[in-house]
XYZ file of C-alpha atoms in Angstrom:
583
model
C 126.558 75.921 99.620
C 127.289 74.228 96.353
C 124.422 74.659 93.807
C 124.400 72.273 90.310
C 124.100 74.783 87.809
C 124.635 72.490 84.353
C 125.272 74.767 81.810
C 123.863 73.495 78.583
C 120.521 72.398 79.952
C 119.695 75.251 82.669
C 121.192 77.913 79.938
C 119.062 76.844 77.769
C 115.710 77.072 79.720
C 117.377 80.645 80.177
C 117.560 81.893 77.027
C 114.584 80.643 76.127
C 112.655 83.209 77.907
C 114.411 85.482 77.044
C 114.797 85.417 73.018
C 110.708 85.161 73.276
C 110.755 88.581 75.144
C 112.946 90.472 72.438
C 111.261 89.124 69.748
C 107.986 89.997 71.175
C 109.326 93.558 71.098
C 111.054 93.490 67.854
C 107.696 92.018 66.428
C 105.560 94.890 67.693
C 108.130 97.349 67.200
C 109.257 96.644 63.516
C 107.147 94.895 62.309
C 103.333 95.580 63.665
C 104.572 98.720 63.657
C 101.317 100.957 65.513
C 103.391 101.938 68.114
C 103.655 106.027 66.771
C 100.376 107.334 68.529
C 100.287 108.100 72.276
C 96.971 105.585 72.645
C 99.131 103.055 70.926
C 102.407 103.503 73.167
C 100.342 103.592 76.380
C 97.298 101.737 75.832
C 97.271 98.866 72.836
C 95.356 100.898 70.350
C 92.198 100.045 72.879
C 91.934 96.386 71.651
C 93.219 94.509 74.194
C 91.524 91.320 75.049
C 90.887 90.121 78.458
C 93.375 86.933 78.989
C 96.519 88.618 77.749
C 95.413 92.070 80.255
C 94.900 89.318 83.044
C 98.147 87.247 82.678
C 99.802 90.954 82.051
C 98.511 92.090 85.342
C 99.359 88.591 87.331
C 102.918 89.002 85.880
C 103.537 92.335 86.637
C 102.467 92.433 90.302
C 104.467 89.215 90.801
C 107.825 89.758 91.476
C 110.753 87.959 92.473
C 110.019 89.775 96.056
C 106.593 87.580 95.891
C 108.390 84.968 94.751
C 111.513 84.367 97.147
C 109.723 86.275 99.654
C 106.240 84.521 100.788
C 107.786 80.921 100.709
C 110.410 82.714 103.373
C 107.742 84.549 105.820
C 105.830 81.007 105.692
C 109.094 78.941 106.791
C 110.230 81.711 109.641
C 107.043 82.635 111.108
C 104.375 80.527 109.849
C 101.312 80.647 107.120
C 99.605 83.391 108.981
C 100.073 86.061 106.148
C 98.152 83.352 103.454
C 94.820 85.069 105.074
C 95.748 87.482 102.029
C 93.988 84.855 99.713
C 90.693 85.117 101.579
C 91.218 89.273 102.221
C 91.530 89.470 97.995
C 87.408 89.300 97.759
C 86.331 92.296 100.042
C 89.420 94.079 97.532
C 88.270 93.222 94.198
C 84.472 94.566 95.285
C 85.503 97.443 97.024
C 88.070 98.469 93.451
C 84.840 97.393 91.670
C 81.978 99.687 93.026
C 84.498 102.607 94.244
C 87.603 102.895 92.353
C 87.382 101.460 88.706
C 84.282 102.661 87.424
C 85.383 106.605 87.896
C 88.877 105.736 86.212
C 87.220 103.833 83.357
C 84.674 106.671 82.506
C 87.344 109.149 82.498
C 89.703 107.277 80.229
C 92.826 108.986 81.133
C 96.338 108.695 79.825
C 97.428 109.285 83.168
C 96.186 108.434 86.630
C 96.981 111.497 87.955
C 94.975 113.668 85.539
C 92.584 113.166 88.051
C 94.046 115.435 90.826
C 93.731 118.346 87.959
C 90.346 117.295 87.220
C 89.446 117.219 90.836
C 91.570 119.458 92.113
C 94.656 121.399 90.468
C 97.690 121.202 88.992
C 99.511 121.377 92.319
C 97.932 118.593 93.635
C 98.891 116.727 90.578
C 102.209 117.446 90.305
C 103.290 116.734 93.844
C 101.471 112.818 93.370
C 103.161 112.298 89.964
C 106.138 113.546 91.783
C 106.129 110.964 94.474
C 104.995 108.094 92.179
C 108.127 108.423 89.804
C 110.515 108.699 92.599
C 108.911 105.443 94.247
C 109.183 103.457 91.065
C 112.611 104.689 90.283
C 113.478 102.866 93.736
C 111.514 100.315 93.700
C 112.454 99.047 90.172
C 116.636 98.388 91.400
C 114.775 96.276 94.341
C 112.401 94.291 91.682
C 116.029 93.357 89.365
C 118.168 92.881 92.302
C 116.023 90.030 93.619
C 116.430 87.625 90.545
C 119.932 88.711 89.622
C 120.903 87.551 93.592
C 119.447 84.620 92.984
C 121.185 84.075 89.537
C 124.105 84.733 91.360
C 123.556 81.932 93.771
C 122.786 79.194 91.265
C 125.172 79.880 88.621
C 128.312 82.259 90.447
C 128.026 84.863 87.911
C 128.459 88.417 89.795
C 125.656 89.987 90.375
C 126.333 93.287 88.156
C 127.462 91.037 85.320
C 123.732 89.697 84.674
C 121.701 93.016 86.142
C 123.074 94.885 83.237
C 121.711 92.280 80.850
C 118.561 91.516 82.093
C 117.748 95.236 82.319
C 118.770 96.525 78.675
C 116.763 94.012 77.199
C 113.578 94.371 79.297
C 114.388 98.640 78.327
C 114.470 97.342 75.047
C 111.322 95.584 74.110
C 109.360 98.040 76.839
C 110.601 101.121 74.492
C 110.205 99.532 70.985
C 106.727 97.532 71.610
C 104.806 100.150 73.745
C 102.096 97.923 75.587
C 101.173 95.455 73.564
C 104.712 94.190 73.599
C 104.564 94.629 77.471
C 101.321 92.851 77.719
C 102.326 89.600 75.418
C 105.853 89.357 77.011
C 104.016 89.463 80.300
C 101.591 86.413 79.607
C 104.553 84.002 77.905
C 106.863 84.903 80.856
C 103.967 84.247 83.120
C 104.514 80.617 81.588
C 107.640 80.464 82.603
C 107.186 81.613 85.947
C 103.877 79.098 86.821
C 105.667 76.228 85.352
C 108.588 76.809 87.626
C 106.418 77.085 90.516
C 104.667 74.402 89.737
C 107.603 71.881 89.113
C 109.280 72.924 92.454
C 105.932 72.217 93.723
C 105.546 68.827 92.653
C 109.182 67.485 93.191
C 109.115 69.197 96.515
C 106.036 66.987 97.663
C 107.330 64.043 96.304
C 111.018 64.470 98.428
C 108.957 65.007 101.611
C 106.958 62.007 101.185
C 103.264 63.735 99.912
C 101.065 66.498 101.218
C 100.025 64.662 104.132
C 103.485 65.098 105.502
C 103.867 68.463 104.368
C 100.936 69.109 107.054
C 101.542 67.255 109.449
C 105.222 68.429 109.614
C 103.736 72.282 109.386
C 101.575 71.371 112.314
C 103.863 70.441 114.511
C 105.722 72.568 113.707
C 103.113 75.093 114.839
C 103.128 76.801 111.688
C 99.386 76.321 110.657
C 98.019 79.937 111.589
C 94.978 81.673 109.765
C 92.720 82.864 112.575
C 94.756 84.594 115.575
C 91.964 87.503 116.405
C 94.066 89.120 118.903
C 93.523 92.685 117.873
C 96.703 94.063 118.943
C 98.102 96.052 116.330
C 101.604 95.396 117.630
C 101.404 91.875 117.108
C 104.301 91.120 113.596
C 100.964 88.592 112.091
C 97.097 88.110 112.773
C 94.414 88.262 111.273
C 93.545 91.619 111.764
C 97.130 93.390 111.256
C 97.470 91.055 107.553
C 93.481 91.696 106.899
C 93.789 95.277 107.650
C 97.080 95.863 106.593
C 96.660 94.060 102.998
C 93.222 95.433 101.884
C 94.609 98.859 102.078
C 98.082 97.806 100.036
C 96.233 96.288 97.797
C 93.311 98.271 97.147
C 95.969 101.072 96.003
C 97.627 98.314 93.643
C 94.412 96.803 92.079
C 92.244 100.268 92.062
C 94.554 103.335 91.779
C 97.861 102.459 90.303
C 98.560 103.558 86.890
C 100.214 100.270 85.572
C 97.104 98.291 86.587
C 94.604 101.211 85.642
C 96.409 101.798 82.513
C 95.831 97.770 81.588
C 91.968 98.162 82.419
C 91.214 101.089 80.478
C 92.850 99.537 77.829
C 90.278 97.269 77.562
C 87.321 97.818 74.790
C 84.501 98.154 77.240
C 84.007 98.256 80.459
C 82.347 94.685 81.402
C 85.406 93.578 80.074
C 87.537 95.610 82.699
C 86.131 94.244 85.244
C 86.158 90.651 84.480
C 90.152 91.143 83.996
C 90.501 92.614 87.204
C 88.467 89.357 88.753
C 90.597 86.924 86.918
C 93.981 89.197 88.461
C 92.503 88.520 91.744
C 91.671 84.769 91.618
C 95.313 84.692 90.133
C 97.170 86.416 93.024
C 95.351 84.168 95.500
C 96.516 81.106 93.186
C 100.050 82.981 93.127
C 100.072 83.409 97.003
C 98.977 80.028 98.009
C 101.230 78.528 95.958
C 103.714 80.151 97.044
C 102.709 79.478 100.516
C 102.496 75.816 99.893
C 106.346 75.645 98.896
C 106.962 78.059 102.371
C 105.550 74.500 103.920
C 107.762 72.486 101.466
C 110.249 74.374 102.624
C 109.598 73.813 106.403
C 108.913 69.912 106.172
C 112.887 69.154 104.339
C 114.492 71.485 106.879
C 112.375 71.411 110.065
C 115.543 68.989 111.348
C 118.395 71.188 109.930
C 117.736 74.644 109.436
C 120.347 75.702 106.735
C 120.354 79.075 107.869
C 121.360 78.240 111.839
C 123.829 75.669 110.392
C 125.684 78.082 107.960
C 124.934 77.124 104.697
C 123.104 79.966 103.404
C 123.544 83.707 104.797
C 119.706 84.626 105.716
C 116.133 83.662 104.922
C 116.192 85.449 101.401
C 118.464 82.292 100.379
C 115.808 79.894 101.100
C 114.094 79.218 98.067
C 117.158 78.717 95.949
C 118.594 76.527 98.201
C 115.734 74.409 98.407
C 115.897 74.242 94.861
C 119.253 73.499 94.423
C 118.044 70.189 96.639
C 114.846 69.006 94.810
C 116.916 70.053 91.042
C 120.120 67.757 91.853
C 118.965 65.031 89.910
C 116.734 66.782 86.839
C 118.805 68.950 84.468
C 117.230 72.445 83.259
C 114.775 72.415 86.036
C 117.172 75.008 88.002
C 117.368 76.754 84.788
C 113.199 76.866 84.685
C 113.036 77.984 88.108
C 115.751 81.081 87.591
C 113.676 82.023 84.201
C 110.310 81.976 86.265
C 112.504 84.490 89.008
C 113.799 86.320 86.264
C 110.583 86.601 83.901
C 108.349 87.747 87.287
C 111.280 90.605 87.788
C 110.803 91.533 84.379
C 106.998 91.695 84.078
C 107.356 93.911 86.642
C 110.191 96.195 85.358
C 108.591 96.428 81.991
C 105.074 97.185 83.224
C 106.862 100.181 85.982
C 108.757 101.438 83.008
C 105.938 101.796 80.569
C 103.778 103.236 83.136
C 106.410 105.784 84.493
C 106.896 107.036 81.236
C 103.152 107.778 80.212
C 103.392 109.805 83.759
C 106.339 111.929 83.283
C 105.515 112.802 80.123
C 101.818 113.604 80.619
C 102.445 115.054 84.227
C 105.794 116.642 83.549
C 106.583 117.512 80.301
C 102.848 118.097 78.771
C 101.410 120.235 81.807
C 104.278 121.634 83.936
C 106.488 122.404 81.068
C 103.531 123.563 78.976
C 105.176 121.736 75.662
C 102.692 120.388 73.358
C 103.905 117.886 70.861
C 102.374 115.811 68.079
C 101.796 111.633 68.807
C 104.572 111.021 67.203
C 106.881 113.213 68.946
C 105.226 112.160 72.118
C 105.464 108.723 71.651
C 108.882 109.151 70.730
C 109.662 111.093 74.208
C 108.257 108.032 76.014
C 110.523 105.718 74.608
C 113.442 107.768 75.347
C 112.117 108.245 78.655
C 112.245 104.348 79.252
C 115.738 104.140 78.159
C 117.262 107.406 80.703
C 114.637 105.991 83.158
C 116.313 101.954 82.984
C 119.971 103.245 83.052
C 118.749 104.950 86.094
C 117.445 101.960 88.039
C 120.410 99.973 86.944
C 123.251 102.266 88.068
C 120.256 102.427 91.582
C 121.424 98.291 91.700
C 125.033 98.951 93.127
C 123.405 101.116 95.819
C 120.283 98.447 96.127
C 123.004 95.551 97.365
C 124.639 97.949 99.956
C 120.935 98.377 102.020
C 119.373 96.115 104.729
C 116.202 93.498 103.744
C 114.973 93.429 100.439
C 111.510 92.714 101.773
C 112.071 95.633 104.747
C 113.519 97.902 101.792
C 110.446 97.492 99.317
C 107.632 97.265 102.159
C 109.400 101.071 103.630
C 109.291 102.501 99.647
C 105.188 101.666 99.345
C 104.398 102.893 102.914
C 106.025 105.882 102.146
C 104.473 106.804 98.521
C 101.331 104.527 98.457
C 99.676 105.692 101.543
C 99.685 109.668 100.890
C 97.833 108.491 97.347
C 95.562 106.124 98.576
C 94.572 108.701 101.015
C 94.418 111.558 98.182
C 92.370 109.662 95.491
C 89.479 108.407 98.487
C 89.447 111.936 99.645
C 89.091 113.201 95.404
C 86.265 110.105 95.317
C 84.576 110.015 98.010
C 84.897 113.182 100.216
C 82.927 116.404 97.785
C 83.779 118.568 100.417
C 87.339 117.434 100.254
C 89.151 120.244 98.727
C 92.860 121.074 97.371
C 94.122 122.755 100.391
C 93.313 119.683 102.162
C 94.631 116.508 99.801
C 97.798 118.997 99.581
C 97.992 118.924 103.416
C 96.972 115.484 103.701
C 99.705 114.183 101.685
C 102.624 116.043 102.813
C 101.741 115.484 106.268
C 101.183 111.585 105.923
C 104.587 111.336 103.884
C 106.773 112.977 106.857
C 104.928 110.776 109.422
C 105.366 107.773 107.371
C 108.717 108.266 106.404
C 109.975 109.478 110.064
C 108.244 106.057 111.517
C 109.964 103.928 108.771
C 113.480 105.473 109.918
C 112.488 105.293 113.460
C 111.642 101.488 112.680
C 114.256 100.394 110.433
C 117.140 102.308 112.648
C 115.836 100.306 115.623
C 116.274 97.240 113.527
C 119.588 97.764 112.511
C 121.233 98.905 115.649
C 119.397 95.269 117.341
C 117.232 97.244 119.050
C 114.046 95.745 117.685
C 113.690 91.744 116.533
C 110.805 89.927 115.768
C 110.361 86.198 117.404
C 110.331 83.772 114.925
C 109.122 79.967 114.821
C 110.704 76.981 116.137
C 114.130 75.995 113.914
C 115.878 73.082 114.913
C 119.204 71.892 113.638
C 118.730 68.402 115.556
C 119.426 66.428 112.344
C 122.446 68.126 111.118
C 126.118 66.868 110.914
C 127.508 66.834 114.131
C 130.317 69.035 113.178
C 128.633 72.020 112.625
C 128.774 75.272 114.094
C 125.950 77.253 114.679
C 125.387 80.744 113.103
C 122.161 83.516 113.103
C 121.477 82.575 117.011
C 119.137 85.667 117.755
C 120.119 87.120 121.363
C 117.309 88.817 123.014
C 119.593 89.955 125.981
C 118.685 93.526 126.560
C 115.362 93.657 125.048
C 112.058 93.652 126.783
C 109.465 91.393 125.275
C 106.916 93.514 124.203
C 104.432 90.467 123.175
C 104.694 87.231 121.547
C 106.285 88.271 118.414
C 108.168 91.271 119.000
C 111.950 91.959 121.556
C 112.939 95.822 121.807
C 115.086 97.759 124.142
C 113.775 100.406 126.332
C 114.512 103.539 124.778
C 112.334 102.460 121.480
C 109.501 104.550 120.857
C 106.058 101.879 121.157
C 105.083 103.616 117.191
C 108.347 102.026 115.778
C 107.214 98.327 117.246
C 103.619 98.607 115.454
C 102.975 95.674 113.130
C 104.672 96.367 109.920
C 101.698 95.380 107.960
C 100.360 98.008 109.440
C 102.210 100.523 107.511
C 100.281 100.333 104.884
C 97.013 101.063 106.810
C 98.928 104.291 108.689
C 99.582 106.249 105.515
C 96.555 106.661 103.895
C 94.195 106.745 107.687
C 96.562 109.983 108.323
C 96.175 111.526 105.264
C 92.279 111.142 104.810
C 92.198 112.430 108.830
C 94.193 115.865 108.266
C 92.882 116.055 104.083
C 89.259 116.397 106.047
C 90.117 118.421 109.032
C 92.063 121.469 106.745
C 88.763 121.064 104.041
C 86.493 121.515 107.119
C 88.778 124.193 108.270
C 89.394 126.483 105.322
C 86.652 125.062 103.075
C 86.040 126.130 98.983
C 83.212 126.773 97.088
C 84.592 124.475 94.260
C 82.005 122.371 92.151
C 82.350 118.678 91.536
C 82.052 117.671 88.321
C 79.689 114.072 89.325
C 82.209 111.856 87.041
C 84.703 112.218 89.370
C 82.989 110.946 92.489
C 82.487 107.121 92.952
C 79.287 106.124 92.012
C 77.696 105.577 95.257
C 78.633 109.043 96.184
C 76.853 110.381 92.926
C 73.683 109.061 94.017
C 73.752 110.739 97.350
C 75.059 113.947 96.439
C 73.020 113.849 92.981
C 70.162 112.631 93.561
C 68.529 114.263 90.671
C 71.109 112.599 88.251
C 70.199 109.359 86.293
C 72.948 106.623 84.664
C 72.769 106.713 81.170
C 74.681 104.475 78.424
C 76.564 106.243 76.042
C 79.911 105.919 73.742
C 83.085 107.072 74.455
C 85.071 108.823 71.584
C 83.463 106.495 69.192
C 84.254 103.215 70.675
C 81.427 100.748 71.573
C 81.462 100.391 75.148
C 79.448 99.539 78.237
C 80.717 103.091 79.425
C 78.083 105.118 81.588
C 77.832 109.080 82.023
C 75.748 111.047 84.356
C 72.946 113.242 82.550
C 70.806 115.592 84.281
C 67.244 114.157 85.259
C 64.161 116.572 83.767
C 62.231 116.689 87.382
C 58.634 118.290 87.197
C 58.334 120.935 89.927
């Protein structure tokens, strides 16, 4: 596969993005220099403005997984998975009324205060513990993505540019806190949309306009929004991407500390909110867009799949290949599209590496250790704690390129981690009777299960055992003299249903939709969190800020909302006071 990768032009689209993202940090860390208190480091002095939060949170959450990633699962099995856009409203008002409101009143540094608060320190230390490990994981995955595709366009090796692209994303996360964070993640936002958005409109102009683009998708028979078949073993339908995504993403939106530590950042709470409306109506922008170049995609190849004829290794190539097609004739745009890969991988890296610091240090080193430190000191530990925790995740790289799927790989880490959480934080929120004994249980128990199904699954995948059925490819319309590659042989297998091939001696739990994952976790840790608190229950007091609202009002009745200020700062903030009730 020979990509045009024209030096001077696409370079300088390149470095373009780049320069803006150390300067952003140099600015905030020489020069605004109010990075030397904790509330600085971690939280922008608490005058953050909505946009910048909302194009912060947008960038972060899109990574070059969402980016390479959805256009793939589109072209290979179809635009089932865009029911996410429609899923996103039943998320944003279930974070809204349940999870956001407790988080904002507390105004913690870290997330996971709120297992001390709630709970104990136990409980607390053993979620802290499995959030750092999954982010010191997860962030090799996030680089990997964009430096493979670097590698593609341009032929530079892969550990040449993840080096680069890591020490200066270390760099402007450690000397500009979160303001530099935030700011770097809105311009490289830019980047990202106007790549997207040039592919975009190239793309329909090669295929000959939209119309095409749909027609070719239909018959195709890759139009799919509304298969209701309720089998859970079933790869996509409505109900295994509905289900599957309002639990992932209720966790990402209402519960994990990058995106919590954006809204509390915020100067009131009104504001909070309407930033985590405008992340929502741009993730559904993000995913259908995405989707739409998945059916791009689809309508230039449906007559010569690259990937059966040889030209590119596996489905992960897809969107730079496609690129290198519509780019041929317009110098730089290449270079636009690698910056928009590149700038969504480092959103994400710097928002994971500010947020992983705030939580060791808080979790680790202020409460396990029992070191107190001035905000100066502290701050100074977080920054240092960015720079041991990047080196980390780029020496994690060389073992990154050695594993299976990227998308397998990152979808295994946040079943894993995320579900135990979820599960811990709705048990903390909504359960009173839920006590420490229980989340404890509840966590441990859904981590083994998850991670022994994710082996189970991902062994079975592996060894051939287990393959998915993918759409119609044809390679009808390529040169005669090709020879065919990727032909999937089912021989062996039993067809389970219409998506899924597995041999006999796989266990039926390993062949359960992998969106599904995702709703297993955090279902098996609220299950056994409630069964131990039934079983060996505590006579431990809730203090009514840490239930969700709706639970205050059943549990409290005799408790009224009240407005009030928080530390000083003018907010819409509420607080429970006690009613005065004549007898």
């Amino acid at each position: 596969m020979d990509f045009q990768f024209s030096w001077i032009a696409e370079f300088a689209a390149f470095a373009c993005m780049l320069g803006i993202s150390i300067s952003i940090g140099v600015y905030y860390g020489f020069i605004e220099r109010k990075q030397n208190t904790i509330t600085d480091y971690l939280l922008g002095g608490k005058h953050m403005a909505v946009f910048p939060i909302t194009m912060s949170l947008i960038a972060s959450h899109v990574s070059g997984i969402t980016l390479l990633g959805t256009p793939s699962e589109i072209y290979v099995y179809g635009t089932q998975y865009l029911v996410v856009a429609v899923i996103n409203i039943f998320i944003i008002i279930i974070v809204i009324y349940v999870f956001l409101p407790v988080f904002y009143d507390l105004q913690l540094k870290s997330v996971y205060e709120y297992f001390e608060l709630r709970f104990n320190r136990d409980v607390r230390a053993v979620a802290s513990f499995m959030y750092a490990i999954s982010l010191v994981l997860y962030i090799p995955v996030v680089i990997y993505v964009p430096a493979l595709a670097f590698n593609q366009v341009s032929k530079l090796n892969v550990h040449t540019i993840t080096p680069i692209l890591c020490l200066i994303c270390i760099f402007y996360t450690t000397v500009g806190g979160l303001k530099a964070v935030v700011w770097t993640d809105a311009i490289q936002s830019i980047f990202t949309s106007l790549s997207v958005t040039t592919v975009i409109i190239l793309g329909i102009y090669q295929v000959g306009g939209i119309g095409n683009v749909i027609n070719a998708n239909s018959e195709g028979n890759r139009l799919e929004m509304f298969n209701m078949d309720p089998n859970p073993f079933l790869r996509n339908s409505f109900w295994t991407v509905s289900i599957g995504v309002i639990f992932s993403w209720v966790y990402h939106l209402g519960m994990h500390p990058g995106a919590v530590q954006r809204f509390v950042s915020l100067p009131t709470y009104s504001k909070a909110r309407k930033a985590l409306i405008g992340f929502a109506i741009g993730m559904v922008v993000v995913k259908l867009l995405t989707g739409l170049i998945g059916m791009l995609m689809y309508t230039k190849f449906k007559n010569c799949d690259p990937i059966m004829a040889g030209y590119i290794e596996s489905d992960k190539n897809l969107l730079p290949y496609f690129v290198s097609n519509v780019a041929t004739n317009y110098p730089g745009l290449t270079g636009l599209f690698i910056s928009g890969i590149v700038s969504a991988a480092l959103s994400t890296m710097s928002a994971e590496l500010n947020t992983v610091s705030g939580t060791i240090y808080h979790d680790f080193i202020v409460k396990i250790l029992g070191v107190k430190m001035s905000d100066l000191a502290g701050s100074i530990i977080m920054k240092v704690t960015v720079v041991i925790v990047g080196i980390i995740c780029v020496t994690l790289v060389l073992v990154v390129e050695k594993l299976g799927s990227i998308q397998q790989m990152s979808h295994v880490l946040g079943s894993i981690t995320h579900g135990c959480l979820l599960a811990a934080f709705i048990l903390g929120m909504c359960f009173p009777k839920a006590n420490s004994r229980g989340v404890l249980c509840g966590m441990v128990v859904s981590f083994l299960v998850m991670s022994w199904i994710t082996y189970g699954t991902e062994d079975a995948i592996v060894n051939d055992k287990l393959k998915f059925v993918t759409k119609d490819l044809s390679v009808t319309g390529c040169p005669v003299n090709i020879t065919l590659h990727n032909i999937t042989d089912y021989s062996g297998l039993i067809r389970l249903n219409n998506d899924v091939y597995a041999a006999p001696d796989v266990w039926k739990i390993f062949t359960i939709s992998y969106m599904h994952f995702s709703t297993l976790g955090p279902l098996i840790g609220i299950v056994v969190g409630l069964i131990i608190s039934i079983i060996f229950p505590s006579d431990q007091q809730v203090d009514p800020k840490l239930l969700t609202p709706f639970v205050r009002r059943i549990v409290y009745p005799n408790h009224q909302i009240q407005k009030d200020k928080f530390n000083g700062i003018k907010s819409d903030e509420y607080i429970l006071v006690p009613q005065n009730i004549k007898s």
